[in-house]
mmCIF file of C-alpha atoms in Angstrom:
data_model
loop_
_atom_site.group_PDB
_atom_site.id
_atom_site.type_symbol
_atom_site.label_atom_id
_atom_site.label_comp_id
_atom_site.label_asym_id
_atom_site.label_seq_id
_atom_site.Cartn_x
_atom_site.Cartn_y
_atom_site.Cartn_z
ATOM 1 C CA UNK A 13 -2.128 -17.327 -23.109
ATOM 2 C CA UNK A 14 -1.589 -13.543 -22.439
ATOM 3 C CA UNK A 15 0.083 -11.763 -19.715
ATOM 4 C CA UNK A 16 -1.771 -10.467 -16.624
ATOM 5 C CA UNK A 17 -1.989 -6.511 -17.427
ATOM 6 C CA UNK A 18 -1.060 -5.706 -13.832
ATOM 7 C CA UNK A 19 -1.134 -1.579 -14.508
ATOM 8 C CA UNK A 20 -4.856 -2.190 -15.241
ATOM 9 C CA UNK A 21 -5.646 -4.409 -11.863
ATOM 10 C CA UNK A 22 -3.548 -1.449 -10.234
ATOM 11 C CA UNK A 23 -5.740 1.720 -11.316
ATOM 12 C CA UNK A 24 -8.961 -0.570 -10.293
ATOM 13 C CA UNK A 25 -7.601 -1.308 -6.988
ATOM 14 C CA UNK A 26 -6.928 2.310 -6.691
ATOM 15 C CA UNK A 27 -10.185 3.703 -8.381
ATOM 16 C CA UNK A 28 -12.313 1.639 -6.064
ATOM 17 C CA UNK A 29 -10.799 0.614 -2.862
ATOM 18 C CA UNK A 30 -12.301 2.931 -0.860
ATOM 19 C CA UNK A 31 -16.090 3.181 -2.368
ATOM 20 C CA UNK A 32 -17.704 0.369 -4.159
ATOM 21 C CA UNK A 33 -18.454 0.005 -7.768
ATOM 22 C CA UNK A 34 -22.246 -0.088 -8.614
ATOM 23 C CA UNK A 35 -21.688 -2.993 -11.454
ATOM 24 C CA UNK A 36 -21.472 -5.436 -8.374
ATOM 25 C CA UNK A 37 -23.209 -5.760 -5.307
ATOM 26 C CA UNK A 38 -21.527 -5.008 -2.112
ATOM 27 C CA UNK A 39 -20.816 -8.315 0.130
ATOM 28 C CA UNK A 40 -20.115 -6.377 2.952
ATOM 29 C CA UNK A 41 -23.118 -7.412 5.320
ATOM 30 C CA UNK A 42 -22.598 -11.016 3.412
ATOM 31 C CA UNK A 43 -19.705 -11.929 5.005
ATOM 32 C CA UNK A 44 -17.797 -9.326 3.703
ATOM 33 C CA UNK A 45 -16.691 -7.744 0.334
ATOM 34 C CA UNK A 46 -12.909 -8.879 -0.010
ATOM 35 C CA UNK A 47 -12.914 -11.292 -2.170
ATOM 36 C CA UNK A 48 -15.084 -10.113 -4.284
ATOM 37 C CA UNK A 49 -13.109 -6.515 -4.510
ATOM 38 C CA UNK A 50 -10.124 -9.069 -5.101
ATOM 39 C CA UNK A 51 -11.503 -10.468 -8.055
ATOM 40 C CA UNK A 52 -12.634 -7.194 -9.589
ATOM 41 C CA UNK A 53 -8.897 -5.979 -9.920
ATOM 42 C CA UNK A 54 -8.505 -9.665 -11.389
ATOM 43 C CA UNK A 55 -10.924 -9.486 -13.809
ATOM 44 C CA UNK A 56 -9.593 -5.758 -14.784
ATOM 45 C CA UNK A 57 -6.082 -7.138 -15.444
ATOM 46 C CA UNK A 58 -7.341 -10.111 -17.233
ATOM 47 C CA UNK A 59 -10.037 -8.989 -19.416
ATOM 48 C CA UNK A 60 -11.890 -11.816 -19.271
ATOM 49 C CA UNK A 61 -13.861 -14.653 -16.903
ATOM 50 C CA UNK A 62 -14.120 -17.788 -16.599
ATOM 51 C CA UNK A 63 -17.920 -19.078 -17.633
ATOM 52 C CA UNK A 64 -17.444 -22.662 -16.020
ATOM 53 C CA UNK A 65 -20.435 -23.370 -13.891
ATOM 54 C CA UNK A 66 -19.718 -24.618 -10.712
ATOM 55 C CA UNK A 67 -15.847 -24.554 -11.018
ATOM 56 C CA UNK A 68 -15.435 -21.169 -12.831
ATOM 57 C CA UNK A 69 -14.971 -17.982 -11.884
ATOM 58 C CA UNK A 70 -17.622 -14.910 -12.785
ATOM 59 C CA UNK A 71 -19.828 -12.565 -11.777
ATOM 60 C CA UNK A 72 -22.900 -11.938 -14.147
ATOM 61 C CA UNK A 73 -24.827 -10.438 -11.246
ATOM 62 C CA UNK A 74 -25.840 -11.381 -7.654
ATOM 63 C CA UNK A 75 -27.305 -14.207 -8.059
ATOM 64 C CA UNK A 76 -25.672 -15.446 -11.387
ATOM 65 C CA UNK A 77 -21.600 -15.688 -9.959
ATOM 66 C CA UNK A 78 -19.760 -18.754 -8.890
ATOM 67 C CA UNK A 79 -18.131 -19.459 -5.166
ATOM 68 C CA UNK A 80 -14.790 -18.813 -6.822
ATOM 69 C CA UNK A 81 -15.834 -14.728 -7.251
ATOM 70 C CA UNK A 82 -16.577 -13.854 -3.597
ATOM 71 C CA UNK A 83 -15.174 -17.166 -1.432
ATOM 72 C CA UNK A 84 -11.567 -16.642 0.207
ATOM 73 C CA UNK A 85 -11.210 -20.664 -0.031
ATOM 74 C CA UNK A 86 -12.700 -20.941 -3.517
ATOM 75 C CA UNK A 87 -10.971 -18.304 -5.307
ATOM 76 C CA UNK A 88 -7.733 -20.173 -4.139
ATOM 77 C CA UNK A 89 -9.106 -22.755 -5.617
ATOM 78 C CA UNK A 90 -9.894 -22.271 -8.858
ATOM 79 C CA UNK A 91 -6.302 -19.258 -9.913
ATOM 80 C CA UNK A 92 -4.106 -22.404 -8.316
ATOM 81 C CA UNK A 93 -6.082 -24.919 -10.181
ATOM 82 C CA UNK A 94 -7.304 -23.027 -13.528
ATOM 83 C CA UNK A 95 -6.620 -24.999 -16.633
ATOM 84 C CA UNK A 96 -8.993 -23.322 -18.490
ATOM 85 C CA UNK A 97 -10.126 -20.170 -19.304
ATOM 86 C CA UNK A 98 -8.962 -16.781 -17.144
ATOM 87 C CA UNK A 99 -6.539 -15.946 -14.568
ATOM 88 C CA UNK A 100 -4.300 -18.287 -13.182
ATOM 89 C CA UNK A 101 -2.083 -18.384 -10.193
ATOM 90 C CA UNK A 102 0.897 -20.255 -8.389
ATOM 91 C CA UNK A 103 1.055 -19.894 -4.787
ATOM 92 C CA UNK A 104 4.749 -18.440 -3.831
ATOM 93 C CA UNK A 105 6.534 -16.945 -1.023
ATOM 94 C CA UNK A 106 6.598 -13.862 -0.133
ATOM 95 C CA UNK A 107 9.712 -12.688 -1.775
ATOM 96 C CA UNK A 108 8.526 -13.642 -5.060
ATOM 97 C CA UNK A 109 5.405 -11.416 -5.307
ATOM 98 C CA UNK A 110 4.457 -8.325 -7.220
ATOM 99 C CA UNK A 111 2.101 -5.309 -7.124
ATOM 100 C CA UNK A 112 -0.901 -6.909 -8.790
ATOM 101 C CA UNK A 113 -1.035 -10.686 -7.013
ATOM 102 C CA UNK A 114 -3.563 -11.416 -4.279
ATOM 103 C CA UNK A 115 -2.813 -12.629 -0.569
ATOM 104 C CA UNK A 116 -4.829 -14.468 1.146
ATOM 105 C CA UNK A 117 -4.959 -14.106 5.346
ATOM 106 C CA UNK A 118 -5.298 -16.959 7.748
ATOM 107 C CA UNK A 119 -5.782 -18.643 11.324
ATOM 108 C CA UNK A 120 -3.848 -21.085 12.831
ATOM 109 C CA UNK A 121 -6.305 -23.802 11.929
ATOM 110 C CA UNK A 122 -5.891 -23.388 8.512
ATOM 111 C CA UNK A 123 -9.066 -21.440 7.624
ATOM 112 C CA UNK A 124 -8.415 -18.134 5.427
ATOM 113 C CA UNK A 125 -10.688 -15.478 5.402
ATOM 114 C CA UNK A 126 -9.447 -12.162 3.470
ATOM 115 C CA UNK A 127 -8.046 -11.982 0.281
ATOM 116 C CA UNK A 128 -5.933 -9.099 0.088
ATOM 117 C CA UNK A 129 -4.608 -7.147 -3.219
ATOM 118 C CA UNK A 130 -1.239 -6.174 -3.532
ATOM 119 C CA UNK A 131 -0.845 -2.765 -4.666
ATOM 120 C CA UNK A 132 3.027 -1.541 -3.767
ATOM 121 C CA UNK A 133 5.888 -3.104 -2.349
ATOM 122 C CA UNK A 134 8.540 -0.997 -0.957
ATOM 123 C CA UNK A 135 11.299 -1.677 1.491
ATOM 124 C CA UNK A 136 10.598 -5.031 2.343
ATOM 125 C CA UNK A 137 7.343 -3.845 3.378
ATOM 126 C CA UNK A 138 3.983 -5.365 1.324
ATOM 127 C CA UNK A 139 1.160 -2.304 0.968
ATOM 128 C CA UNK A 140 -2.270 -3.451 0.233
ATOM 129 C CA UNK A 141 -5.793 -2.741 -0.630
ATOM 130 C CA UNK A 142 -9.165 -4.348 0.367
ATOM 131 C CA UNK A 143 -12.929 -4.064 1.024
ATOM 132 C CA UNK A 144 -14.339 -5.097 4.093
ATOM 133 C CA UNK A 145 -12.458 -3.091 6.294
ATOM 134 C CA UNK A 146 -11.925 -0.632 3.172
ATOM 135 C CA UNK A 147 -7.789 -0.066 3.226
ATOM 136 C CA UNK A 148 -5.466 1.447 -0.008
ATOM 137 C CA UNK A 149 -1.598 1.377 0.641
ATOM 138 C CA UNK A 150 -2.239 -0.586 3.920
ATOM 139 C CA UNK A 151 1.053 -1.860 5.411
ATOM 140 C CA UNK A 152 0.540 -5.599 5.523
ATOM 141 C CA UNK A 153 2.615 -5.756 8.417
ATOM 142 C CA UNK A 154 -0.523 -3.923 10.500
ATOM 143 C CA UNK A 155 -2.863 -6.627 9.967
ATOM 144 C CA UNK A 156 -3.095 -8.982 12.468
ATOM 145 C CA UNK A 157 -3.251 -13.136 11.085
ATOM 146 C CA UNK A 158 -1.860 -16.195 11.688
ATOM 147 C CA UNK A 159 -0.273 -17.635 7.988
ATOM 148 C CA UNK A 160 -0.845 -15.782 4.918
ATOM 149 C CA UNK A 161 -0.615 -17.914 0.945
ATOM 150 C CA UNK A 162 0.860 -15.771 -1.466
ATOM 151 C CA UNK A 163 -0.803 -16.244 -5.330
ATOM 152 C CA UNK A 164 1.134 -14.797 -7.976
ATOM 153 C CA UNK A 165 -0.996 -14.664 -11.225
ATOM 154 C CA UNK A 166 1.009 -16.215 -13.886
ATOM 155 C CA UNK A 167 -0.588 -14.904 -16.775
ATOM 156 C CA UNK A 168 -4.158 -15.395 -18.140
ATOM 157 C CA UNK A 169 -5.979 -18.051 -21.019
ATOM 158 C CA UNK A 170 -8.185 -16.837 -23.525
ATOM 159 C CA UNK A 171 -9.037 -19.911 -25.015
#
């Protein structure tokens, strides 16, 4: 196990949050780009995927990636339930969250749909960046959602 290199998911977040990197393809008319944005800065601070089909979590190209990469629900999934290889995360309250970790917005019925990466906190206040609706340093406090799941990456497995 290593530790998450958080400066590294930092300059990615803040190299490409408002353009899109040609390496992957842009989700945006797919149901949107979020997630997948979310787990670029993931795999920039971790170095490395997880090749599990199915239950993993990569991106080899648009058609060769698991749910985990570009699902809201599924990339939940798989950093709170990793045992393996990559990322993994713990979800936490707000308080105990840092400039690097992912959140994840919600409705009242329990459905999430936009993952969130946390780029500053200052204040009290949370500042993010996302894809989608492209945002860098966005107040978390102007979005408008119902619950929001904190994931604090622990560290990351090599192995």
């Amino acid at each position: 196990m290593f530790a998450y290199n958080r400066e590294k998911a930092l300059a990615y977040a803040r190299e490409w949050a408002m353009k899109r990197n040609p390496a992957y393809l842009n989700f945006d008319n797919l149901g949107g780009d979020c997630t997948n944005f979310a787990s670029q800065c993931l795999y920039a601070g971790s170095g490395v995927m997880n090749p599990t089909q199915i239950y993993g979590w990569y991106y080899y190209s648009s058609s060769k990636r698991t749910a985990s990469w570009t699902g809201v629900p599924y990339l939940y999934n798989f950093l709170t339930g990793n045992k393996g290889v990559g990322p993994f995360a713990q979800e936490v309250d707000a308080s105990a969250v840092e400039p690097g970790d992912i959140i994840q917005l919600g409705r009242a019925d329990g459905t999430f749909y936009h993952s969130p990466v946390i780029v500053a906190i200052s204040d009290d206040e949370i500042y993010v960046a996302a894809h989608t609706f492209d945002a860098y340093m966005r107040p978390l406090s102007t979005y408008e959602y119902d619950q929001a799941r904190y994931l604090h990456i622990l560290g990351v497995r090599n192995w």
